[in-house]
Amino acid sequence: MDAQIVMANARYWVQRVEQSQPLALSKAEIAGAARALTALLNISDAWPLTLAFATQLHPVFEQRGLWGEWERMLYYLVTLAQARHDRAAELDLQVKRGALLHQRRQTNAAVASYRRVWRLSQDLGRRSEYAIALSNLGDLYRLRGEVWRAQALCTGAIHVFREQGDKTREAYTENHLGLIFLSQRDWEQARVHLIRSQALSDETQDDRGTARALQNLGILHYHTGDYERALEYLEQAIQHYEVGGYEAHITKARLNIGLFLSMQGKFSTAETIDLEVERELQTLGDQLNLARVRHNLGMVYTALERWESGQQCFEQAIAYWRTVEDRWNWANSLGDKAALHLAAGQWDKARATVQAAWTLIEDQESARYRALQQSIKEKAQKLGAPLEP
């Protein structure tokens, strides 16, 4: 196709996207815009237009939850920026790609992307991107269990954001700190940071930031056993996500609602929500949260004494955790699968499953793992099965 025609088509889509809200674009229009950007990649003289087009499309793919396909596009754009030695463009693209990798819990790849942001931002004197790298690396190290390193990075990021008067990103980093303390079971400090995050997001009228803080406050109240309050926070979070049209985030919040309802003993209602969420996650291709909802369904089916369905759900979750080498969730799913076997009177299977869970985590020392270790020990005691080192 003639280069001028390709560029004219791309300019049409840039204008079309610019004039539309992300949710106003149909799936066919999003696909058409993506094809126009793909065609543009082969035209060397169109690099400025390519970057402008990618910038326009990024919030569309992000809000619609189309993270996997857009991350692949960003990866290709990063390689083009590197080939052109366009470090400023690479910095912007790495920030966007790191955010999607982070969202999809591809932790190692996200860390590599944000480390590159860190280096580029220092070389180019870009303080804002430098602080973004610190903040997000902090949250990623939390996911790795390196909580003290995570806390130091997020604290450093907050200092920079305050210098710059960037309350939106300060709020996001306060949220990260809340999650760091949540992972350490320090409920009070977690609450302090999450409330601070909510207040800053309210002040800047950032519905997504407010929703994220509310959602995590719901998780905090879930961990402290206040399920009613947890549900209230999640319902408020969904209202804020709806304002911005963050469909994928609404689905993730509803995943937690299903869990919280099951903890209240409302198993049939929880099953209905979990199955709806499962279908939505399959459409999004969100394998991480599919594993979570299948774990939750496993617990629901255990309570409903639907042993075969529950076992199948746990096994699907375990297969994913094993693939991504997420030992905490892997052991957690094994532990709850053992509870299913115990409830079903399958003693030998329960003992073997408890031992498998223990073997995965017995050498871990963080607060998060200690709580899970205690849970596994309690299951072993119910079985009268001493755990082997």
Tab-separated table of C-alpha atoms in Angstrom:
chain	number	residue	atom	x	y	z
A	1	MET	CA	0.000	0.000	0.000
A	2	ASP	CA	1.242	3.484	-0.842
A	3	ALA	CA	2.929	5.199	2.128
A	4	GLN	CA	0.868	8.349	1.713
A	5	ILE	CA	-2.369	6.347	1.873
A	6	VAL	CA	-1.170	4.515	5.006
A	7	MET	CA	-0.256	7.792	6.704
A	8	ALA	CA	-3.547	9.430	5.716
A	9	ASN	CA	-5.440	6.452	7.134
A	10	ALA	CA	-3.421	6.684	10.353
A	11	ARG	CA	-4.167	10.415	10.688
A	12	TYR	CA	-7.865	9.660	10.288
A	13	TRP	CA	-7.687	7.155	13.155
A	14	VAL	CA	-5.650	9.509	15.349
A	15	GLN	CA	-8.388	12.107	14.965
A	16	ARG	CA	-11.143	9.520	15.445
A	17	VAL	CA	-9.596	8.235	18.679
A	18	GLU	CA	-8.820	11.752	19.922
A	19	GLN	CA	-12.461	12.773	19.533
A	20	SER	CA	-13.856	9.671	21.268
A	21	GLN	CA	-13.977	8.350	24.795
A	22	PRO	CA	-12.270	4.927	25.089
A	23	LEU	CA	-15.592	3.216	25.849
A	24	ALA	CA	-17.305	4.885	22.897
A	25	LEU	CA	-15.151	2.984	20.384
A	26	SER	CA	-16.512	-0.355	19.231
A	27	LYS	CA	-14.359	-3.489	19.116
A	28	ALA	CA	-14.345	-3.216	15.325
A	29	GLU	CA	-13.092	0.387	15.514
A	30	ILE	CA	-10.344	-0.560	17.978
A	31	ALA	CA	-9.276	-3.373	15.661
A	32	GLY	CA	-9.291	-0.955	12.707
A	33	ALA	CA	-7.129	1.537	14.572
A	34	ALA	CA	-4.696	-1.213	15.565
A	35	ARG	CA	-4.389	-2.333	11.932
A	36	ALA	CA	-3.697	1.246	10.878
A	37	LEU	CA	-0.912	1.533	13.464
A	38	THR	CA	0.568	-1.815	12.384
A	39	ALA	CA	0.679	-0.654	8.763
A	40	LEU	CA	2.420	2.538	9.866
A	41	LEU	CA	5.275	0.633	11.533
A	42	ASN	CA	6.856	-0.209	8.188
A	43	ILE	CA	7.183	3.421	7.074
A	44	SER	CA	10.451	4.888	8.350
A	45	ASP	CA	9.463	8.515	7.709
A	46	ALA	CA	6.310	8.132	9.808
A	47	TRP	CA	8.001	7.740	13.199
A	48	PRO	CA	6.606	10.977	14.774
A	49	LEU	CA	3.106	10.055	13.584
A	50	THR	CA	3.594	6.491	14.861
A	51	LEU	CA	4.476	7.759	18.341
A	52	ALA	CA	1.535	10.190	18.384
A	53	PHE	CA	-0.820	7.404	17.274
A	54	ALA	CA	0.484	4.995	19.945
A	55	THR	CA	0.020	7.684	22.597
A	56	GLN	CA	-3.606	8.145	21.486
A	57	LEU	CA	-4.321	4.404	21.505
A	58	HIS	CA	-2.674	3.568	24.827
A	59	PRO	CA	-5.558	4.637	27.140
A	60	VAL	CA	-8.064	2.873	24.873
A	61	PHE	CA	-6.348	-0.501	25.183
A	62	GLU	CA	-5.599	0.072	28.867
A	63	GLN	CA	-9.151	0.948	29.892
A	64	ARG	CA	-10.701	-1.814	27.807
A	65	GLY	CA	-8.403	-4.394	29.440
A	66	LEU	CA	-6.733	-5.381	26.154
A	67	TRP	CA	-3.394	-5.568	27.922
A	68	GLY	CA	-1.777	-8.572	26.243
A	69	GLU	CA	-2.089	-7.473	22.624
A	70	TRP	CA	-1.149	-3.857	23.430
A	71	GLU	CA	1.893	-4.917	25.445
A	72	ARG	CA	3.142	-6.814	22.396
A	73	MET	CA	2.693	-3.684	20.275
A	74	LEU	CA	4.600	-1.596	22.834
A	75	TYR	CA	7.417	-4.149	22.872
A	76	TYR	CA	7.790	-3.783	19.106
A	77	LEU	CA	7.694	0.016	19.367
A	78	VAL	CA	10.412	-0.096	22.045
A	79	THR	CA	12.650	-2.097	19.705
A	80	LEU	CA	12.059	0.470	16.952
A	81	ALA	CA	12.920	3.339	19.323
A	82	GLN	CA	16.125	1.550	20.331
A	83	ALA	CA	17.052	0.950	16.688
A	84	ARG	CA	16.563	4.677	16.028
A	85	HIS	CA	18.493	5.623	19.198
A	86	ASP	CA	15.449	7.682	20.196
A	87	ARG	CA	15.947	7.509	23.949
A	88	ALA	CA	13.191	9.982	24.814
A	89	ALA	CA	10.650	7.916	22.872
A	90	GLU	CA	11.956	4.703	24.400
A	91	LEU	CA	11.568	6.182	27.887
A	92	ASP	CA	7.905	7.035	27.282
A	93	LEU	CA	7.195	3.633	25.712
A	94	GLN	CA	8.972	1.740	28.509
A	95	VAL	CA	6.837	3.537	31.111
A	96	LYS	CA	3.680	2.454	29.260
A	97	ARG	CA	4.891	-1.112	28.700
A	98	GLY	CA	6.077	-1.465	32.284
A	99	ALA	CA	2.612	-0.454	33.512
A	100	LEU	CA	0.933	-3.178	31.444
A	101	LEU	CA	3.447	-5.837	32.457
A	102	HIS	CA	2.913	-4.772	36.068
A	103	GLN	CA	-0.856	-5.006	35.621
A	104	ARG	CA	-0.525	-8.533	34.217
A	105	ARG	CA	1.809	-9.561	37.050
A	106	GLN	CA	4.635	-10.417	34.660
A	107	THR	CA	6.919	-9.329	37.447
A	108	ASN	CA	10.377	-10.058	36.047
A	109	ALA	CA	9.635	-8.427	32.692
A	110	ALA	CA	8.074	-5.413	34.439
A	111	VAL	CA	11.149	-5.037	36.672
A	112	ALA	CA	13.414	-5.101	33.606
A	113	SER	CA	11.265	-2.462	31.884
A	114	TYR	CA	11.246	-0.125	34.893
A	115	ARG	CA	14.973	-0.573	35.483
A	116	ARG	CA	15.446	0.663	31.933
A	117	VAL	CA	13.153	3.609	32.754
A	118	TRP	CA	15.309	4.305	35.799
A	119	ARG	CA	18.515	4.428	33.740
A	120	LEU	CA	17.055	6.442	30.870
A	121	SER	CA	15.381	8.958	33.190
A	122	GLN	CA	18.650	9.586	35.027
A	123	ASP	CA	20.570	10.015	31.765
A	124	LEU	CA	17.932	12.379	30.339
A	125	GLY	CA	17.330	14.282	33.578
A	126	ARG	CA	13.651	13.316	33.675
A	127	ARG	CA	12.767	13.447	37.393
A	128	SER	CA	9.122	12.517	36.967
A	129	GLU	CA	9.885	9.287	35.100
A	130	TYR	CA	12.668	8.562	37.610
A	131	ALA	CA	10.130	8.702	40.450
A	132	ILE	CA	7.646	6.598	38.448
A	133	ALA	CA	10.341	3.940	38.142
A	134	LEU	CA	11.055	4.053	41.892
A	135	SER	CA	7.366	3.795	42.771
A	136	ASN	CA	6.585	0.893	40.481
A	137	LEU	CA	9.787	-0.992	41.220
A	138	GLY	CA	8.785	-0.669	44.874
A	139	ASP	CA	5.463	-2.372	44.215
A	140	LEU	CA	7.113	-5.043	42.075
A	141	TYR	CA	9.655	-5.837	44.800
A	142	ARG	CA	6.702	-6.151	47.193
A	143	LEU	CA	5.341	-8.858	44.910
A	144	ARG	CA	8.733	-10.573	45.132
A	145	GLY	CA	8.591	-10.415	48.931
A	146	GLU	CA	11.458	-7.887	49.199
A	147	VAL	CA	9.416	-5.562	51.408
A	148	TRP	CA	12.179	-3.426	52.942
A	149	ARG	CA	13.632	-2.644	49.524
A	150	ALA	CA	10.113	-1.934	48.275
A	151	GLN	CA	9.422	0.474	51.128
A	152	ALA	CA	12.654	2.395	50.550
A	153	LEU	CA	11.962	2.828	46.831
A	154	CYS	CA	8.381	4.023	47.371
A	155	THR	CA	9.463	6.455	50.089
A	156	GLY	CA	12.054	7.898	47.704
A	157	ALA	CA	9.419	8.257	44.988
A	158	ILE	CA	7.075	10.148	47.317
A	159	HIS	CA	9.796	12.715	48.086
A	160	VAL	CA	10.188	13.447	44.361
A	161	PHE	CA	6.443	13.607	43.684
A	162	ARG	CA	6.009	16.039	46.587
A	163	GLU	CA	8.843	18.209	45.216
A	164	GLN	CA	7.035	18.328	41.896
A	165	GLY	CA	3.570	18.794	43.385
A	166	ASP	CA	2.361	15.639	41.616
A	167	LYS	CA	-0.424	14.549	43.962
A	168	THR	CA	-1.820	11.983	41.525
A	169	ARG	CA	1.350	9.916	41.457
A	170	GLU	CA	1.952	10.543	45.146
A	171	ALA	CA	-1.463	8.952	45.744
A	172	TYR	CA	-0.528	5.895	43.687
A	173	THR	CA	2.695	5.495	45.637
A	174	GLU	CA	0.864	5.824	48.956
A	175	ASN	CA	-1.311	2.985	47.678
A	176	HIS	CA	1.826	0.929	47.015
A	177	LEU	CA	3.010	1.599	50.570
A	178	GLY	CA	-0.388	0.499	51.860
A	179	LEU	CA	0.015	-2.795	50.035
A	180	ILE	CA	3.560	-3.210	51.374
A	181	PHE	CA	2.309	-2.934	54.963
A	182	LEU	CA	-0.667	-5.130	54.096
A	183	SER	CA	1.770	-7.846	52.971
A	184	GLN	CA	3.505	-7.560	56.371
A	185	ARG	CA	0.146	-7.876	58.208
A	186	ASP	CA	0.680	-4.408	59.687
A	187	TRP	CA	-2.982	-3.461	59.376
A	188	GLU	CA	-2.772	-0.043	61.017
A	189	GLN	CA	0.082	1.270	58.870
A	190	ALA	CA	-1.601	-0.172	55.778
A	191	ARG	CA	-4.790	1.685	56.671
A	192	VAL	CA	-2.914	4.975	57.191
A	193	HIS	CA	-1.312	4.856	53.740
A	194	LEU	CA	-4.447	3.685	51.932
A	195	ILE	CA	-6.559	6.445	53.498
A	196	ARG	CA	-3.871	8.960	52.520
A	197	SER	CA	-3.971	7.579	48.965
A	198	GLN	CA	-7.752	7.924	48.857
A	199	ALA	CA	-7.642	11.508	50.168
A	200	LEU	CA	-5.049	12.584	47.579
A	201	SER	CA	-7.001	10.909	44.761
A	202	ASP	CA	-10.211	12.572	45.913
A	203	GLU	CA	-8.414	15.917	45.930
A	204	THR	CA	-7.191	15.493	42.352
A	205	GLN	CA	-10.537	13.992	41.249
A	206	ASP	CA	-8.763	10.863	40.028
A	207	ASP	CA	-11.537	8.264	40.049
A	208	ARG	CA	-9.179	5.425	39.187
A	209	GLY	CA	-6.866	6.289	42.080
A	210	THR	CA	-9.790	6.608	44.489
A	211	ALA	CA	-11.195	3.273	43.298
A	212	ARG	CA	-7.852	1.541	43.759
A	213	ALA	CA	-7.473	2.827	47.326
A	214	LEU	CA	-11.064	1.849	48.182
A	215	GLN	CA	-10.570	-1.608	46.702
A	216	ASN	CA	-7.458	-2.177	48.801
A	217	LEU	CA	-9.202	-0.876	51.915
A	218	GLY	CA	-11.800	-3.548	51.186
A	219	ILE	CA	-9.058	-6.174	51.038
A	220	LEU	CA	-7.658	-4.843	54.331
A	221	HIS	CA	-11.051	-5.260	56.025
A	222	TYR	CA	-11.362	-8.744	54.513
A	223	HIS	CA	-8.082	-9.744	56.165
A	224	THR	CA	-9.241	-8.352	59.524
A	225	GLY	CA	-12.526	-10.278	59.269
A	226	ASP	CA	-14.883	-7.330	58.696
A	227	TYR	CA	-16.540	-8.718	55.569
A	228	GLU	CA	-19.503	-6.322	55.576
A	229	ARG	CA	-17.222	-3.277	55.545
A	230	ALA	CA	-15.020	-4.951	52.957
A	231	LEU	CA	-18.013	-5.304	50.621
A	232	GLU	CA	-18.998	-1.668	51.170
A	233	TYR	CA	-15.534	-0.515	50.117
A	234	LEU	CA	-15.590	-2.697	47.001
A	235	GLU	CA	-19.001	-1.430	45.934
A	236	GLN	CA	-17.726	2.144	46.286
A	237	ALA	CA	-14.614	1.228	44.291
A	238	ILE	CA	-16.725	-0.141	41.435
A	239	GLN	CA	-18.722	3.096	41.288
A	240	HIS	CA	-15.490	5.056	40.772
A	241	TYR	CA	-14.156	2.583	38.193
A	242	GLU	CA	-17.423	2.931	36.280
A	243	VAL	CA	-16.934	6.710	35.972
A	244	GLY	CA	-13.687	6.159	34.071
A	245	GLY	CA	-14.908	3.076	32.233
A	246	TYR	CA	-12.211	0.766	33.609
A	247	GLU	CA	-13.910	-2.493	32.647
A	248	ALA	CA	-11.080	-4.844	33.554
A	249	HIS	CA	-10.701	-3.248	36.995
A	250	ILE	CA	-14.434	-3.614	37.619
A	251	THR	CA	-14.117	-7.314	36.825
A	252	LYS	CA	-11.227	-7.664	39.301
A	253	ALA	CA	-13.224	-5.881	42.006
A	254	ARG	CA	-16.162	-8.217	41.398
A	255	LEU	CA	-13.757	-11.147	41.767
A	256	ASN	CA	-13.076	-9.937	45.314
A	257	ILE	CA	-16.791	-9.461	45.957
A	258	GLY	CA	-17.350	-13.122	45.110
A	259	LEU	CA	-14.643	-14.100	47.595
A	260	PHE	CA	-16.025	-11.893	50.360
A	261	LEU	CA	-19.565	-13.249	49.857
A	262	SER	CA	-18.275	-16.798	50.161
A	263	MET	CA	-16.582	-15.852	53.448
A	264	GLN	CA	-20.034	-14.748	54.665
A	265	GLY	CA	-21.441	-18.153	53.763
A	266	LYS	CA	-23.389	-16.845	50.741
A	267	PHE	CA	-22.057	-19.593	48.494
A	268	SER	CA	-24.734	-19.691	45.788
A	269	THR	CA	-24.512	-15.921	45.237
A	270	ALA	CA	-20.709	-16.138	45.254
A	271	GLU	CA	-20.807	-18.923	42.645
A	272	THR	CA	-23.028	-16.827	40.345
A	273	ILE	CA	-20.653	-13.848	40.534
A	274	ASP	CA	-17.525	-16.006	40.180
A	275	LEU	CA	-18.849	-17.689	37.029
A	276	GLU	CA	-19.718	-14.302	35.490
A	277	VAL	CA	-16.251	-13.011	36.362
A	278	GLU	CA	-14.664	-16.145	34.920
A	279	ARG	CA	-16.381	-15.546	31.547
A	280	GLU	CA	-15.254	-11.904	31.534
A	281	LEU	CA	-11.667	-12.854	32.358
A	282	GLN	CA	-11.636	-15.453	29.580
A	283	THR	CA	-12.673	-12.713	27.151
A	284	LEU	CA	-9.889	-10.468	28.470
A	285	GLY	CA	-7.338	-13.295	28.398
A	286	ASP	CA	-6.371	-12.494	32.012
A	287	GLN	CA	-4.752	-15.768	33.077
A	288	LEU	CA	-3.628	-14.491	36.485
A	289	ASN	CA	-7.109	-13.568	37.641
A	290	LEU	CA	-8.607	-16.645	36.002
A	291	ALA	CA	-6.415	-18.662	38.361
A	292	ARG	CA	-7.689	-16.592	41.286
A	293	VAL	CA	-11.358	-16.958	40.434
A	294	ARG	CA	-10.933	-20.702	39.908
A	295	HIS	CA	-9.321	-20.981	43.326
A	296	ASN	CA	-12.288	-19.088	44.769
A	297	LEU	CA	-14.723	-21.383	42.955
A	298	GLY	CA	-12.844	-24.333	44.400
A	299	MET	CA	-13.585	-23.020	47.897
A	300	VAL	CA	-17.249	-22.405	46.990
A	301	TYR	CA	-17.650	-25.944	45.639
A	302	THR	CA	-15.979	-27.343	48.744
A	303	ALA	CA	-18.635	-25.621	50.870
A	304	LEU	CA	-21.395	-26.891	48.532
A	305	GLU	CA	-19.894	-30.406	48.670
A	306	ARG	CA	-19.408	-30.526	44.922
A	307	TRP	CA	-16.108	-32.323	45.233
A	308	GLU	CA	-15.330	-33.043	41.570
A	309	SER	CA	-16.033	-29.471	40.422
A	310	GLY	CA	-13.993	-28.068	43.310
A	311	GLN	CA	-11.042	-30.332	42.642
A	312	GLN	CA	-11.049	-29.383	38.958
A	313	CYS	CA	-11.044	-25.663	39.814
A	314	PHE	CA	-8.163	-26.022	42.283
A	315	GLU	CA	-6.149	-28.043	39.778
A	316	GLN	CA	-6.616	-25.358	37.103
A	317	ALA	CA	-5.413	-22.695	39.544
A	318	ILE	CA	-2.460	-24.796	40.700
A	319	ALA	CA	-1.377	-25.443	37.095
A	320	TYR	CA	-1.131	-21.690	36.501
A	321	TRP	CA	0.729	-20.929	39.764
A	322	ARG	CA	3.187	-23.717	38.940
A	323	THR	CA	3.763	-22.304	35.440
A	324	VAL	CA	4.569	-18.802	36.728
A	325	GLU	CA	6.411	-20.185	39.799
A	326	ASP	CA	4.221	-18.269	42.255
A	327	ARG	CA	4.979	-20.345	45.329
A	328	TRP	CA	2.686	-18.513	47.747
A	329	ASN	CA	-0.438	-18.917	45.620
A	330	TRP	CA	0.612	-22.402	44.568
A	331	ALA	CA	0.872	-23.499	48.211
A	332	ASN	CA	-2.299	-21.625	49.133
A	333	SER	CA	-4.293	-23.448	46.445
A	334	LEU	CA	-2.777	-26.763	47.507
A	335	GLY	CA	-3.766	-26.024	51.106
A	336	ASP	CA	-7.386	-25.309	50.172
A	337	LYS	CA	-7.446	-28.350	47.879
A	338	ALA	CA	-6.328	-30.390	50.878
A	339	ALA	CA	-9.269	-28.941	52.824
A	340	LEU	CA	-11.584	-30.189	50.050
A	341	HIS	CA	-10.102	-33.701	50.264
A	342	LEU	CA	-10.469	-33.597	54.048
A	343	ALA	CA	-14.121	-32.521	53.834
A	344	ALA	CA	-14.763	-35.262	51.275
A	345	GLY	CA	-13.175	-37.893	53.537
A	346	GLN	CA	-10.291	-38.430	51.094
A	347	TRP	CA	-7.659	-38.726	53.821
A	348	ASP	CA	-4.695	-40.003	51.796
A	349	LYS	CA	-5.121	-37.305	49.150
A	350	ALA	CA	-5.481	-34.651	51.855
A	351	ARG	CA	-2.244	-35.733	53.589
A	352	ALA	CA	-0.256	-35.785	50.336
A	353	THR	CA	-1.580	-32.379	49.296
A	354	VAL	CA	-0.807	-30.768	52.662
A	355	GLN	CA	2.733	-32.123	52.525
A	356	ALA	CA	3.185	-30.779	48.984
A	357	ALA	CA	2.061	-27.331	50.138
A	358	TRP	CA	4.431	-27.406	53.117
A	359	THR	CA	7.412	-28.477	51.007
A	360	LEU	CA	6.908	-25.426	48.789
A	361	ILE	CA	7.023	-22.829	51.575
A	362	GLU	CA	8.715	-24.285	54.657
A	363	ASP	CA	11.925	-22.283	54.064
A	364	GLN	CA	10.195	-18.892	53.544
A	365	GLU	CA	10.502	-16.279	56.306
A	366	SER	CA	8.320	-13.272	55.406
A	367	ALA	CA	5.170	-12.358	57.364
A	368	ARG	CA	3.008	-13.311	54.405
A	369	TYR	CA	4.516	-16.797	54.265
A	370	ARG	CA	4.434	-17.234	58.038
A	371	ALA	CA	0.657	-16.781	58.043
A	372	LEU	CA	0.295	-19.383	55.281
A	373	GLN	CA	2.702	-21.759	57.041
A	374	GLN	CA	0.515	-21.593	60.150
A	375	SER	CA	-2.565	-22.394	58.074
A	376	ILE	CA	-0.840	-25.428	56.522
A	377	LYS	CA	0.280	-26.640	59.967
A	378	GLU	CA	-3.288	-26.405	61.253
A	379	LYS	CA	-4.554	-28.506	58.349
A	380	ALA	CA	-1.849	-31.095	59.012
A	381	GLN	CA	-2.864	-31.250	62.680
A	382	LYS	CA	-6.486	-31.916	61.718
A	383	LEU	CA	-5.245	-34.818	59.615
A	384	GLY	CA	-2.936	-36.114	62.338
A	385	ALA	CA	-0.195	-36.034	59.702
A	386	PRO	CA	3.208	-34.723	60.859
A	387	LEU	CA	4.859	-32.544	58.205
A	388	GLU	CA	8.145	-33.828	56.804
A	389	PRO	CA	11.055	-31.428	56.201
